[in-house]
Tab-separated table of C-alpha atoms in Angstrom:
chain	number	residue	atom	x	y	z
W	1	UNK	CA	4.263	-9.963	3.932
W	2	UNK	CA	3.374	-13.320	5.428
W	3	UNK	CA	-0.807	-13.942	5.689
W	4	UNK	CA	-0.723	-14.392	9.229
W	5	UNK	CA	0.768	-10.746	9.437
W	6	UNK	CA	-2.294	-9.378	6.927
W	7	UNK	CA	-4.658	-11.358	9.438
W	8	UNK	CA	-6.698	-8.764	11.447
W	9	UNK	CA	-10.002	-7.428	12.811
W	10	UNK	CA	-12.929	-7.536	9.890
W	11	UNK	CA	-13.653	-4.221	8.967
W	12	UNK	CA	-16.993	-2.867	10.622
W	13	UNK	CA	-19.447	-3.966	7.505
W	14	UNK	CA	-18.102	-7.449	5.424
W	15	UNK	CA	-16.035	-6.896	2.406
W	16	UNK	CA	-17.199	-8.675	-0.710
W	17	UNK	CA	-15.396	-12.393	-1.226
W	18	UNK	CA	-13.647	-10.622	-4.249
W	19	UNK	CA	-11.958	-7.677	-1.863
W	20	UNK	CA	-10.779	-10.247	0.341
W	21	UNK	CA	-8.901	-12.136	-2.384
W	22	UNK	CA	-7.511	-9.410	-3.029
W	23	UNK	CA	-6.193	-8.232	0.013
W	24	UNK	CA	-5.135	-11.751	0.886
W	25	UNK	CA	-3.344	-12.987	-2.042
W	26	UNK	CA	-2.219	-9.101	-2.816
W	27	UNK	CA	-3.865	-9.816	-6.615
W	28	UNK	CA	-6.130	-7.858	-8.640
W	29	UNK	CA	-9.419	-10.147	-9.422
W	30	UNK	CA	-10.937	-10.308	-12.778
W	31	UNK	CA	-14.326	-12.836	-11.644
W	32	UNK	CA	-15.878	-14.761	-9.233
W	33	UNK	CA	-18.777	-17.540	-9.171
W	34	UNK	CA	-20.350	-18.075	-5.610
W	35	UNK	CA	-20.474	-21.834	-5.086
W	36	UNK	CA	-23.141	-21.695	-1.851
W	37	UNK	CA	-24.492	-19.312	0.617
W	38	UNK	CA	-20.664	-18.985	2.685
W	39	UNK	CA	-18.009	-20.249	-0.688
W	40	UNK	CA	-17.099	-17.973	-3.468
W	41	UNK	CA	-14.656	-19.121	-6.356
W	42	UNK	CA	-12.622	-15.780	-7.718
W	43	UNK	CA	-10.287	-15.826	-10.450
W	44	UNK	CA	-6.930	-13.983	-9.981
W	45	UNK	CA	-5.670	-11.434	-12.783
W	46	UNK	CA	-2.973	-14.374	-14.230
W	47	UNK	CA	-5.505	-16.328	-15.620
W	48	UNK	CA	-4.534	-19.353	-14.140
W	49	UNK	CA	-5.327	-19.414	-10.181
W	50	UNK	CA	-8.395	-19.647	-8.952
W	51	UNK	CA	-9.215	-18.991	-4.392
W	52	UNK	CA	-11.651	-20.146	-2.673
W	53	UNK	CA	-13.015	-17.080	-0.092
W	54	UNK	CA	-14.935	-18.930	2.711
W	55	UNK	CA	-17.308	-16.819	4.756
W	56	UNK	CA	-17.933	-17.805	8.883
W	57	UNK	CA	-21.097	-16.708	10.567
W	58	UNK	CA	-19.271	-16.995	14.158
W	59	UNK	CA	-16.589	-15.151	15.201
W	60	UNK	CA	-13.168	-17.248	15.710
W	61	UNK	CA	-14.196	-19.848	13.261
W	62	UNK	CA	-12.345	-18.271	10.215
W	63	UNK	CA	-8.939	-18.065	12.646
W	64	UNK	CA	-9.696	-21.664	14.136
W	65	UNK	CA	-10.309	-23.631	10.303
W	66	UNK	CA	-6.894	-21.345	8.993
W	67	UNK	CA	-4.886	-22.760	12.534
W	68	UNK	CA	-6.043	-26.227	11.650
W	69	UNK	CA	-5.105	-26.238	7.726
W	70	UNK	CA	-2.331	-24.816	8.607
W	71	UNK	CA	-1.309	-27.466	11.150
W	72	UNK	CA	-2.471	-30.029	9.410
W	73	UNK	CA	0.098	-29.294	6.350
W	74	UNK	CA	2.661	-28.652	7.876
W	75	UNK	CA	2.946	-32.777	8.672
W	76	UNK	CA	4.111	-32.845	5.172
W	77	UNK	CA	1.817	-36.081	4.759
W	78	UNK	CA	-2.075	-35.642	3.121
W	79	UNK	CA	-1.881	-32.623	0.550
W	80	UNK	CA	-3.902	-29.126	1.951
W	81	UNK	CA	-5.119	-26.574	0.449
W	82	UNK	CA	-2.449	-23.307	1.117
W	83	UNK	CA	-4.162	-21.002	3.157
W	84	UNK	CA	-3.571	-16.944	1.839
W	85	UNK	CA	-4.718	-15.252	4.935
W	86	UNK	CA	-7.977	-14.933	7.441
W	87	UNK	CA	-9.683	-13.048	9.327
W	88	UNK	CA	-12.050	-12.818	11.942
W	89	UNK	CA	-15.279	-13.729	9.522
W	90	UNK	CA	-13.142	-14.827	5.999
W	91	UNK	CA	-10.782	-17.396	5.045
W	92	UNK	CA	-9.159	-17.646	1.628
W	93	UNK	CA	-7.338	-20.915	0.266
W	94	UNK	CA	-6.354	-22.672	-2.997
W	95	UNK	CA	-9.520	-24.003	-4.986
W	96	UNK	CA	-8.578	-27.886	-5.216
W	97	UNK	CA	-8.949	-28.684	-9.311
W	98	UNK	CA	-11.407	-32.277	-8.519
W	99	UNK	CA	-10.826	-35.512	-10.426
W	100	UNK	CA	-11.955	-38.561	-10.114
W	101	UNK	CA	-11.502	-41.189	-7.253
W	102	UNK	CA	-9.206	-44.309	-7.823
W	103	UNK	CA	-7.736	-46.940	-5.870
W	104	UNK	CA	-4.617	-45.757	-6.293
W	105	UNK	CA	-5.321	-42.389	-4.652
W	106	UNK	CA	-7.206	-44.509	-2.097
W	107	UNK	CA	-3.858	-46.098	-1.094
W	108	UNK	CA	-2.056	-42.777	-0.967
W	109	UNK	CA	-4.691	-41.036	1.313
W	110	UNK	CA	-4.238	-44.207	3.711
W	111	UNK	CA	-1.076	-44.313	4.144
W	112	UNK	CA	-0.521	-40.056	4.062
W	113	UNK	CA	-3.283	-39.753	6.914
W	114	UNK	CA	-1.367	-42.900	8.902
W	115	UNK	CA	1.723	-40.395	8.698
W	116	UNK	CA	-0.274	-37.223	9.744
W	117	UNK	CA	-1.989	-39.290	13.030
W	118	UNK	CA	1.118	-40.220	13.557
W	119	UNK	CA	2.726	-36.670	13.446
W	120	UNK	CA	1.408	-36.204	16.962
W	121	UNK	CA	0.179	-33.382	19.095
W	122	UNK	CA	0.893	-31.725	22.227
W	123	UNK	CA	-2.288	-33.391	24.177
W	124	UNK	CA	-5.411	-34.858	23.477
W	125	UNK	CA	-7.770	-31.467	23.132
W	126	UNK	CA	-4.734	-29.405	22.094
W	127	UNK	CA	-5.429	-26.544	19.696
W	128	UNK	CA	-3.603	-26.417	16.412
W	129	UNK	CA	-0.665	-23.619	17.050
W	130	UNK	CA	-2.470	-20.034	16.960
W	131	UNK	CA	-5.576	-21.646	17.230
W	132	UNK	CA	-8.616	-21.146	19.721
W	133	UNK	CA	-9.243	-22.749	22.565
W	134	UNK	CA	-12.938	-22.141	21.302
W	135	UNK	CA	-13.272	-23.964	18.183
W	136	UNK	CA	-16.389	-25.923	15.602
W	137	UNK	CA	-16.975	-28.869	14.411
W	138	UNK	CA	-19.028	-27.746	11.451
W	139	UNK	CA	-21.600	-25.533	12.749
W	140	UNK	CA	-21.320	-26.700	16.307
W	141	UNK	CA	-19.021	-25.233	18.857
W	142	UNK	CA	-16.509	-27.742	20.108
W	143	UNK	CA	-13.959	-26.634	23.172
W	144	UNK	CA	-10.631	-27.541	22.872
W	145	UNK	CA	-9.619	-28.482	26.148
W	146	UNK	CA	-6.494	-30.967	27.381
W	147	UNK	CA	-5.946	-33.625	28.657
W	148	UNK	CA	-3.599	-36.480	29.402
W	149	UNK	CA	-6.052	-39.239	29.639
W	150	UNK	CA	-7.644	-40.116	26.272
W	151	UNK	CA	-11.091	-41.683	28.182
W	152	UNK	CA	-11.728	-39.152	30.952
W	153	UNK	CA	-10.871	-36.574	28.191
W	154	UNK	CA	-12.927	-37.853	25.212
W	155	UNK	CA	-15.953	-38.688	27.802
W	156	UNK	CA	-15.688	-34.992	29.018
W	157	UNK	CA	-14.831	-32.328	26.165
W	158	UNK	CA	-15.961	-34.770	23.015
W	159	UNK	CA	-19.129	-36.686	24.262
W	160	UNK	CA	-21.347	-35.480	27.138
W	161	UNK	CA	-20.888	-32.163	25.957
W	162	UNK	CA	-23.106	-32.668	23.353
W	163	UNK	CA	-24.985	-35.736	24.728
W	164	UNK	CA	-26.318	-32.415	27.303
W	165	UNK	CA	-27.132	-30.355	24.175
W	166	UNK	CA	-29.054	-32.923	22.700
W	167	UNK	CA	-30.863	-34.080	25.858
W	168	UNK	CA	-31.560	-29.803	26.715
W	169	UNK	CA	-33.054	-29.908	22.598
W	170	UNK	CA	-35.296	-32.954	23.615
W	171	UNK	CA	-33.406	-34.829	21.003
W	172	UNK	CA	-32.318	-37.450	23.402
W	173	UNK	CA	-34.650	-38.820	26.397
W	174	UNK	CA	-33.019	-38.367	30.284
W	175	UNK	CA	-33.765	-42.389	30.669
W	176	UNK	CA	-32.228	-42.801	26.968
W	177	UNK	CA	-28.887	-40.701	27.743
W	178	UNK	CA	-28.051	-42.979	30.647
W	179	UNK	CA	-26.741	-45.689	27.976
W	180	UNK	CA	-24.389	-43.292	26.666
W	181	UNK	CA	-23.293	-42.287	30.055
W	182	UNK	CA	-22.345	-45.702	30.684
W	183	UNK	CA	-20.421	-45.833	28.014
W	184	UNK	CA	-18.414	-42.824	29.347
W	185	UNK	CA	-18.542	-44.513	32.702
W	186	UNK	CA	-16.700	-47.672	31.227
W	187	UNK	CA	-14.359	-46.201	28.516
W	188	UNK	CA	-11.455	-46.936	30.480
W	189	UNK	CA	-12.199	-50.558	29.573
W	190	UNK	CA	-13.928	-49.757	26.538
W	191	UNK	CA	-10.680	-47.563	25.143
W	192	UNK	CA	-8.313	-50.420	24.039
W	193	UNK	CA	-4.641	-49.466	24.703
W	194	UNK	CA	-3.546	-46.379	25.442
W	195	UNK	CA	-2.062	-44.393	22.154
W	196	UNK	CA	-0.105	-40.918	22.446
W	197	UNK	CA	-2.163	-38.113	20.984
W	198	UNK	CA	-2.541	-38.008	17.322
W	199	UNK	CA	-2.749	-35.196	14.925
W	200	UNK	CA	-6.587	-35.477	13.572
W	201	UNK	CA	-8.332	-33.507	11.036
W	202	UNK	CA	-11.462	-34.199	13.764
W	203	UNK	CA	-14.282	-33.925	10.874
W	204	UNK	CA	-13.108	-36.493	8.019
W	205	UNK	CA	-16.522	-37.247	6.668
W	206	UNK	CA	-16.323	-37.379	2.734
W	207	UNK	CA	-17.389	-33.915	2.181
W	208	UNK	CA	-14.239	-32.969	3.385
W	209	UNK	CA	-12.281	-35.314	1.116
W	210	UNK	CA	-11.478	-33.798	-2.205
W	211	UNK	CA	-10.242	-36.163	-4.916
W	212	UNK	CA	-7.822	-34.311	-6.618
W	213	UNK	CA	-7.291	-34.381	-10.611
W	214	UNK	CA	-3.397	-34.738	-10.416
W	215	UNK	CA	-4.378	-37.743	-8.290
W	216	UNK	CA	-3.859	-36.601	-4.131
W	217	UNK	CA	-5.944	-36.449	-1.807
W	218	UNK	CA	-6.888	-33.584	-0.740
W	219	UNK	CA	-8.471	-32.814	3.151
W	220	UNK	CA	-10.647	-29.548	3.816
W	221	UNK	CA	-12.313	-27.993	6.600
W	222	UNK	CA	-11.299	-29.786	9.340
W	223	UNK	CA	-11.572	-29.420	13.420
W	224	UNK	CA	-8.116	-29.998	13.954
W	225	UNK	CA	-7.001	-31.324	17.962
W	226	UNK	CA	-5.453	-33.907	19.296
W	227	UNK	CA	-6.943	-37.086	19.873
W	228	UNK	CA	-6.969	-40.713	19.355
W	229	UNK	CA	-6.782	-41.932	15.555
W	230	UNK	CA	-9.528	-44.249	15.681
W	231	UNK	CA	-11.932	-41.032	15.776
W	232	UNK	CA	-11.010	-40.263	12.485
W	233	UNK	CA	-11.518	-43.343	10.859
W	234	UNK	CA	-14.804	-43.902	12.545
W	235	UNK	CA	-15.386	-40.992	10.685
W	236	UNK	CA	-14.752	-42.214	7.883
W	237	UNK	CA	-16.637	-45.354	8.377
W	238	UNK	CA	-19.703	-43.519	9.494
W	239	UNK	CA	-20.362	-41.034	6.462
W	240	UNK	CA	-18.744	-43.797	4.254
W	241	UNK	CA	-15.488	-42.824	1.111
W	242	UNK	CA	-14.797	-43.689	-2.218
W	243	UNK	CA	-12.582	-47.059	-2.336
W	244	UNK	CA	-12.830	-47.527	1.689
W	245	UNK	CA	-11.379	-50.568	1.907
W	246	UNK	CA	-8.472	-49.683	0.097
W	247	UNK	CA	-7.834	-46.605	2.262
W	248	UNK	CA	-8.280	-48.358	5.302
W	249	UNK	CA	-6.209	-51.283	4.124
W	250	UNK	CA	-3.242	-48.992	3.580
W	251	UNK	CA	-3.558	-47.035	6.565
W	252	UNK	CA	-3.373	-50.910	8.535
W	253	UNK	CA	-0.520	-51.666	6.939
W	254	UNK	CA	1.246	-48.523	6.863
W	255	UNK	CA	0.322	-48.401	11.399
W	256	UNK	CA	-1.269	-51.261	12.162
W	257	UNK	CA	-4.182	-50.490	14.504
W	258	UNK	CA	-3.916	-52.241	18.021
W	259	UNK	CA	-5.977	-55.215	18.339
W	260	UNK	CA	-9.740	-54.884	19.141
W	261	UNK	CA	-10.257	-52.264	17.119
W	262	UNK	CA	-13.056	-53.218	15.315
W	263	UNK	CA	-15.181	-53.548	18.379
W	264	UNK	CA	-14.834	-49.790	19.047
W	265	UNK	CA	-15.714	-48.322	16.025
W	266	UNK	CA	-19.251	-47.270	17.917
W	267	UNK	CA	-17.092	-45.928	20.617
W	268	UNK	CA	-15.242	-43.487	18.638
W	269	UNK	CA	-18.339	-42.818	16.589
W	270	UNK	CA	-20.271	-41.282	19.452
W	271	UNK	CA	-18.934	-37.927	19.510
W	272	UNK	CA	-19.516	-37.259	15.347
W	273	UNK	CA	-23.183	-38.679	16.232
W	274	UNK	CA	-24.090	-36.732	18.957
W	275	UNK	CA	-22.755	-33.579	17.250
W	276	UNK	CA	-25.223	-34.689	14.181
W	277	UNK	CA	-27.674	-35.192	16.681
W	278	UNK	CA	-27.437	-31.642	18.255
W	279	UNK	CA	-27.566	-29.990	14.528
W	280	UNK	CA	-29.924	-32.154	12.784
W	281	UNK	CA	-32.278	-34.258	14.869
W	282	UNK	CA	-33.387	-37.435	16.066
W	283	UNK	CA	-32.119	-39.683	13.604
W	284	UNK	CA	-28.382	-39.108	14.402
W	285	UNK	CA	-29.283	-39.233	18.104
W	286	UNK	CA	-31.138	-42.855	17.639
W	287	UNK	CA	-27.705	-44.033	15.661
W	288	UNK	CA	-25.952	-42.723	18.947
W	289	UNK	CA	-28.193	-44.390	21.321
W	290	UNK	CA	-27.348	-47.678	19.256
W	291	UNK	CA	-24.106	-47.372	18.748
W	292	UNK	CA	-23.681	-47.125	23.297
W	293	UNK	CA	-25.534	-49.980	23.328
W	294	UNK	CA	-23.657	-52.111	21.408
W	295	UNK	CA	-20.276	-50.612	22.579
W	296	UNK	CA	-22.215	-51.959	26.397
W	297	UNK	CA	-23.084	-55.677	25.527
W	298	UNK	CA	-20.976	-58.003	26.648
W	299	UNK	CA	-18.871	-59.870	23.749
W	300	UNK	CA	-19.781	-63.139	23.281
């Protein structure tokens, strides 16, 4: 029976990380080792595999990380963990055996997450296939919404969104968020050339980046849409990587980005900002305010 068919309602109180490896992978378990307050590790009765049993506070966000994974492999490009079965408060997935970083993994990871942007989706907003419309980026709720205009859309469902959340918190000053509303204002300009919608992983920070030990790449916990590829690699830049230069090197020459690009890293940082801003606080919200600004002065 296929995991999406084992998927269902959580039972009424939470089953234990162990009874939902087993009813996932169908496997008896003989351990487990929790790894934080929402990851368990359990060992499956061959000896050999070893699942990961994720645990979601809100409802949907088990079903909406399993759509992305899912979506997200079956590009055939960055390696994923396989994903055993969710549902509506559990996920379970391959553990990823960790090695070290190299450059020669660096190179591979550019050039396999060129070939996954470029596997396209549907819209910019659009939901991984079986996925909801009411997604997270981490903790924070993010709504995915279309669109067929990659400025109006990312101004509307990826930055003011949040740029309101931080400004209701008192994060961000009413005079202050004006800057970043400008920015929104002039993204048609600000945007570069339009781009079809690319398939992004939509939180590639280095957490989520697992360094495999056979050598790949491996991407976790993502907030899969459709959007432009630049967002993901001002990701990337933001929270910094392992051998950078040599991922983003590979990824140029593998799809060259369009000329410009450079100049709108800030651009494309705003939304992971302002989300970082909304959970945690001033300092990501004084990194946003910056980042408008610059995108706002005039080259020279």
């Amino acid at each position: 029976m296929s995991s999406d068919a084992r998927s269902g309602p959580s039972p009424s109180s939470p089953a234990s990380p162990s009874a939902v490896a087993a009813r996932f992978t169908g496997r008896s378990v003989t351990g487990g080792r929790p790894l934080s307050g929402a990851l368990t590790e359990v060992d499956l009765d061959d000896g050999r595999t070893v699942v990961i049993v994720k645990t979601a506070d809100a409802p949907g966000a088990a079903r909406a990380e399993a759509a992305g994974l899912r979506w997200l492999a079956a590009a055939g490009t960055v390696r994923i963990p396989a994903v055993h079965g969710h549902d509506e408060r559990s996920l379970v997935t391959d553990r990823v055996a960790r090695g070290p970083a190299s450059a020669e993994a660096a190179v591979r990871f550019g050039r396999d997450l060129a070939a996954l942007h470029a596997a396209g989706a549907p819209a910019f907003g659009a939901a991984p296939p079986g996925g909801p419309e009411d997604a997270f980026i981490g903790l924070a709720p993010m709504r995915n919404a279309t669109g067929n205009d990659w400025p109006s859309w990312y101004a509307e469902h990826r930055v003011l969104p949040y740029l309101r959340g931080a400004v209701d918190a008192g994060t961000v000053g009413a005079a202050e968020a004006a800057d970043v509303e400008r920015v929104c204002e002039r993204l048609p300009e600000l945007a570069g050339p339009a781009e079809p919608p690319a398939r992004l992983h939509g939180d590639l920070w280095n957490g989520n980046v697992l360094w495999g030990a056979d050598g790949h790449v491996r991407l976790i916990d993502p907030a899969a849409h459709g959007g432009h590829r630049e967002t993901d690699l001002a990701m990337l830049r933001l929270f910094g990587c392992p051998y950078l230069d040599r991922v983003l090197a590979a990824y140029e020459e593998t799809a060259p980005l369009a000329g410009g690009s450079a100049g709108r890293v800030g651009v494309h940082q705003l939304f992971p900002l302002l989300v970082h801003a909304v959970l945690f606080g001033r300092g990501y919200a004084e990194q946003a305010l910056a980042a408008a600004r610059a995108a706002l002065r005039p080259e020279k």
